[in-house]
Amino acid sequence: MIRCLAIDDEPLALQQIAAYIGKVPFLELAAQCQSAIEARQFLEHDTVDAIFCDINMPDLNGMDFVKSLVVPPLVVFTTAYAEYAVEGFRVNAVDYLLKPFGMQDFQRAALRLKERMDSSPTPPTTPTSPTTPTPPIPNDDTLFLKTEYRIVKVSISDIRYVEAMSEYLKVWLDSEQKPIITLLSMKKMEERLPDCFMRIHRSYIVNLKKIREVNKNRVIMDADTYLPVGDMYKDTFQAYLDTKFLGK
């Protein structure tokens, strides 16, 4: 099932998209938003697989909204203006629906979403014998991660933060400009990392030692990296801050 977020400032258009989503068996409507700002607030505490997003909206247009997302879902743009099509595909949009569009056009976009989702490989599951002992995890500062066709050794202390990206994770390191991309779940990574790492959002695990600043509901890692703190994780993160805070 593909969880979808519908965004349009026109109530009738938003209602139509929601109705179309309800007619496609493999789509699930997670929420409806009448502005990009409302959608951003929703994504601070929840995640979706895809968004159907209008472009021409007040305050923040859909194109700029998608560009601002650190981990953008799959995107289908909807608009009445054909000149946005080229720019839409520059941000790797899955499809572009020109208003007014019907159910047939919407189904085409939905199938493209499904194809893009299905093209992401899933890790094979191998049954293990209950008599086979689980090897102990060495108590050292290293992990081995599979990326592309290689298995690379990573120093845990080198990890700045971990970012979820569909079935994959981006592991950002101090020593590398580009992240290591590996097929792994956030839960598995969270279980393996030591106590100096904390889940602050459904999409982020941070190395607490590398936080530069905390500003409202954001963790600032450096001048270009601002990570949101999700509602589900605020209390735990605040409790950690309270143990470290000096001052009145």
Coordinates of C-alpha atoms in Angstrom, one line a residue:
M1 CA 0.0 0.0 0.0
I2 CA 1.3 3.4 -1.0
R3 CA 0.6 6.1 1.6
C4 CA -0.3 9.4 -0.1
L5 CA -0.6 13.0 0.9
A6 CA -2.9 15.3 -1.2
I7 CA -2.0 19.0 -1.3
D8 CA -4.1 21.6 -3.1
D9 CA -5.4 25.0 -2.0
E10 CA -8.6 24.6 -4.0
P11 CA -11.1 22.6 -1.9
L12 CA -12.9 21.0 -4.9
A13 CA -9.6 19.9 -6.5
L14 CA -8.4 18.5 -3.2
Q15 CA -11.6 16.6 -2.8
Q16 CA -11.3 15.2 -6.3
I17 CA -7.7 13.9 -5.7
A18 CA -8.8 12.3 -2.4
A19 CA -11.7 10.6 -4.2
Y20 CA -9.3 9.3 -7.0
I21 CA -6.9 8.0 -4.4
G22 CA -9.8 6.1 -2.7
K23 CA -10.6 4.4 -6.0
V24 CA -7.1 3.0 -6.6
P25 CA -6.6 -0.3 -4.6
F26 CA -2.9 0.1 -3.9
L27 CA -3.2 3.8 -2.7
E28 CA -4.0 4.9 0.8
L29 CA -4.9 8.6 1.7
A30 CA -2.8 9.6 4.7
A31 CA -4.0 13.2 4.8
Q32 CA -5.3 16.2 2.9
C33 CA -3.7 19.6 3.2
Q34 CA -4.8 23.0 1.7
S35 CA -1.3 24.5 1.7
A36 CA 2.3 23.5 1.5
I37 CA 2.8 25.0 5.0
E38 CA 0.1 22.7 6.4
A39 CA 1.7 19.7 4.6
R40 CA 5.1 20.6 6.0
Q41 CA 3.7 20.5 9.5
F42 CA 2.1 17.1 8.9
L43 CA 5.4 15.7 7.6
E44 CA 7.2 16.9 10.8
H45 CA 5.5 14.1 12.7
D46 CA 4.5 11.6 10.0
T47 CA 5.8 10.1 6.7
V48 CA 4.2 9.2 3.4
D49 CA 5.4 7.4 0.3
A50 CA 4.0 9.8 -2.2
I51 CA 2.5 13.2 -2.5
F52 CA 0.1 14.7 -5.1
C53 CA 0.9 18.3 -5.0
D54 CA -0.5 21.4 -6.7
I55 CA 2.1 23.9 -7.8
N56 CA 0.3 27.3 -7.7
M57 CA -0.5 27.9 -4.0
P58 CA -0.2 31.0 -1.9
D59 CA 2.6 31.6 0.6
L60 CA 4.7 28.6 -0.6
N61 CA 4.2 27.0 -4.0
G62 CA 4.4 23.3 -4.5
M63 CA 7.7 23.3 -6.5
D64 CA 9.6 25.2 -3.8
F65 CA 7.9 23.0 -1.1
V66 CA 9.2 19.8 -2.6
K67 CA 12.7 21.3 -3.1
S68 CA 12.8 22.2 0.6
L69 CA 12.1 18.7 1.8
V70 CA 15.2 16.9 3.1
V71 CA 13.8 13.5 2.3
P72 CA 11.1 14.1 -0.4
P73 CA 8.6 11.4 -1.1
L74 CA 7.7 10.4 -4.6
V75 CA 6.0 13.4 -6.2
V76 CA 3.1 13.8 -8.7
F77 CA 2.6 17.5 -9.5
T78 CA -0.9 18.8 -10.4
T79 CA -1.4 22.2 -12.0
A80 CA -3.3 24.1 -14.7
Y81 CA -0.1 25.5 -16.2
A82 CA 1.8 23.4 -18.7
E83 CA 4.9 25.5 -18.5
Y84 CA 5.8 23.9 -15.1
A85 CA 6.1 20.4 -16.7
V86 CA 9.8 20.7 -17.5
E87 CA 10.7 22.2 -14.1
G88 CA 8.6 19.4 -12.5
F89 CA 10.7 16.7 -14.0
R90 CA 13.9 18.5 -13.0
V91 CA 13.0 17.7 -9.4
N92 CA 12.5 14.1 -10.3
A93 CA 8.8 14.1 -10.3
V94 CA 7.2 10.7 -11.1
D95 CA 4.4 12.3 -13.2
Y96 CA 2.7 15.6 -14.0
L97 CA -1.1 16.0 -14.2
L98 CA -2.4 18.9 -16.1
K99 CA -5.7 20.2 -14.8
P100 CA -8.5 19.4 -15.5
F101 CA -7.5 15.7 -15.5
G102 CA -9.8 12.6 -15.2
M103 CA -9.6 9.2 -13.6
Q104 CA -7.7 7.7 -16.5
D105 CA -4.9 10.2 -16.3
F106 CA -4.8 9.8 -12.5
Q107 CA -4.6 6.0 -12.8
R108 CA -1.6 6.4 -15.2
A109 CA 0.2 8.5 -12.6
A110 CA -0.7 6.0 -9.9
L111 CA 0.7 3.1 -11.9
R112 CA 4.0 5.1 -12.4
L113 CA 4.1 5.6 -8.6
K114 CA 3.7 1.8 -8.1
E115 CA 6.4 1.0 -10.7
R116 CA 8.8 3.4 -9.0
M117 CA 8.0 1.8 -5.6
D118 CA 8.3 -1.7 -6.9
S119 CA 11.6 -1.0 -8.5
S120 CA 13.2 -0.6 -5.1
P121 CA 14.6 -4.0 -4.2
T122 CA 13.6 -5.7 -0.9
P123 CA 16.1 -7.7 1.1
P124 CA 15.7 -11.5 0.7
T125 CA 14.5 -13.4 3.8
T126 CA 16.4 -16.5 4.7
P127 CA 14.9 -18.8 7.3
T128 CA 17.3 -19.6 10.1
S129 CA 17.4 -22.8 12.1
P130 CA 16.4 -22.3 15.8
T131 CA 19.4 -24.4 16.8
T132 CA 21.8 -22.1 15.1
P133 CA 23.4 -19.8 17.7
T134 CA 23.4 -16.1 17.1
P135 CA 27.0 -14.9 16.8
P136 CA 28.0 -12.3 19.5
I137 CA 28.3 -8.6 18.3
P138 CA 31.8 -7.4 18.9
N139 CA 32.0 -4.5 21.4
D140 CA 34.0 -2.2 19.1
D141 CA 33.5 1.0 17.2
T142 CA 32.7 -0.4 13.7
L143 CA 29.9 -1.5 11.5
F144 CA 29.9 -3.2 8.1
L145 CA 27.3 -1.8 5.6
K146 CA 26.4 -3.2 2.2
T147 CA 26.3 -0.4 -0.4
E148 CA 25.9 -1.2 -4.1
Y149 CA 28.1 -4.3 -4.6
R150 CA 30.5 -3.6 -1.8
I151 CA 30.6 -4.1 1.9
V152 CA 32.3 -1.1 3.6
K153 CA 33.6 -0.7 7.1
V154 CA 32.3 2.3 9.0
S155 CA 33.5 3.8 12.3
I156 CA 30.5 4.4 14.5
S157 CA 32.1 7.6 15.9
D158 CA 32.4 8.9 12.3
I159 CA 28.6 8.8 11.8
R160 CA 26.9 12.2 12.0
Y161 CA 23.3 11.1 11.4
V162 CA 21.2 8.5 9.7
E163 CA 18.4 9.5 7.3
A164 CA 15.6 7.2 6.1
M165 CA 14.9 7.1 2.4
S166 CA 12.0 4.6 1.7
E167 CA 13.5 1.1 2.2
Y168 CA 17.1 2.6 2.2
L169 CA 19.1 4.5 4.7
K170 CA 21.6 7.3 4.1
V171 CA 24.4 7.2 6.6
W172 CA 26.2 10.6 6.7
L173 CA 29.8 10.6 7.9
D174 CA 32.2 13.3 9.0
S175 CA 34.9 11.8 6.7
E176 CA 32.8 11.7 3.5
Q177 CA 30.9 14.3 1.5
K178 CA 28.4 11.8 0.1
P179 CA 26.4 9.5 2.3
I180 CA 26.6 5.7 2.3
I181 CA 23.3 4.3 1.0
T182 CA 22.4 0.9 2.3
L183 CA 19.3 -1.3 2.2
L184 CA 18.4 -1.4 5.9
S185 CA 15.6 -0.5 8.3
M186 CA 15.7 2.4 10.8
K187 CA 14.8 0.0 13.6
K188 CA 17.7 -2.3 12.8
M189 CA 20.1 0.6 12.7
E190 CA 18.7 2.1 15.9
E191 CA 19.2 -1.3 17.7
R192 CA 22.8 -1.5 16.7
L193 CA 23.9 2.1 17.5
P194 CA 25.1 3.0 21.0
D195 CA 23.5 5.3 23.5
C196 CA 25.1 8.4 22.1
F197 CA 22.7 8.1 19.1
M198 CA 19.0 9.1 19.4
R199 CA 16.0 8.9 17.1
I200 CA 14.6 12.4 16.9
H201 CA 12.2 11.8 13.9
R202 CA 10.7 8.9 12.0
S203 CA 13.4 9.7 9.3
Y204 CA 16.4 10.7 11.5
I205 CA 18.8 9.2 14.0
V206 CA 21.5 11.7 15.2
N207 CA 24.8 11.4 16.9
L208 CA 24.2 13.5 20.0
K209 CA 27.9 14.3 20.2
K210 CA 27.8 16.1 16.9
I211 CA 24.8 18.4 17.4
R212 CA 25.9 22.0 17.0
E213 CA 22.7 23.8 18.1
V214 CA 19.0 23.2 18.9
N215 CA 16.6 25.8 17.6
K216 CA 13.0 25.3 18.5
N217 CA 12.0 22.0 16.9
R218 CA 15.1 21.7 14.8
V219 CA 18.5 20.1 15.4
I220 CA 21.3 22.0 13.6
M221 CA 24.3 19.8 12.7
D222 CA 26.1 22.4 10.6
A223 CA 25.4 25.5 8.5
D224 CA 23.6 23.5 5.8
T225 CA 22.0 20.7 7.8
Y226 CA 18.8 21.3 9.8
L227 CA 16.9 18.2 11.0
P228 CA 13.3 18.3 12.4
V229 CA 12.4 16.9 15.8
G230 CA 9.1 14.9 15.4
D231 CA 6.3 15.2 17.9
M232 CA 6.7 11.5 18.9
Y233 CA 10.3 12.1 19.9
K234 CA 10.1 15.6 21.5
D235 CA 9.8 14.4 25.1
T236 CA 12.7 12.0 25.0
F237 CA 14.9 14.5 23.2
Q238 CA 13.9 17.3 25.7
A239 CA 14.7 14.9 28.6
Y240 CA 18.2 14.4 27.2
L241 CA 18.7 18.2 26.7
D242 CA 17.6 18.8 30.3
T243 CA 20.4 16.5 31.6
K244 CA 22.9 18.5 29.7
F245 CA 21.5 22.0 30.2
L246 CA 23.4 24.6 32.3
G247 CA 21.7 27.8 33.1
K248 CA 18.4 29.2 34.5

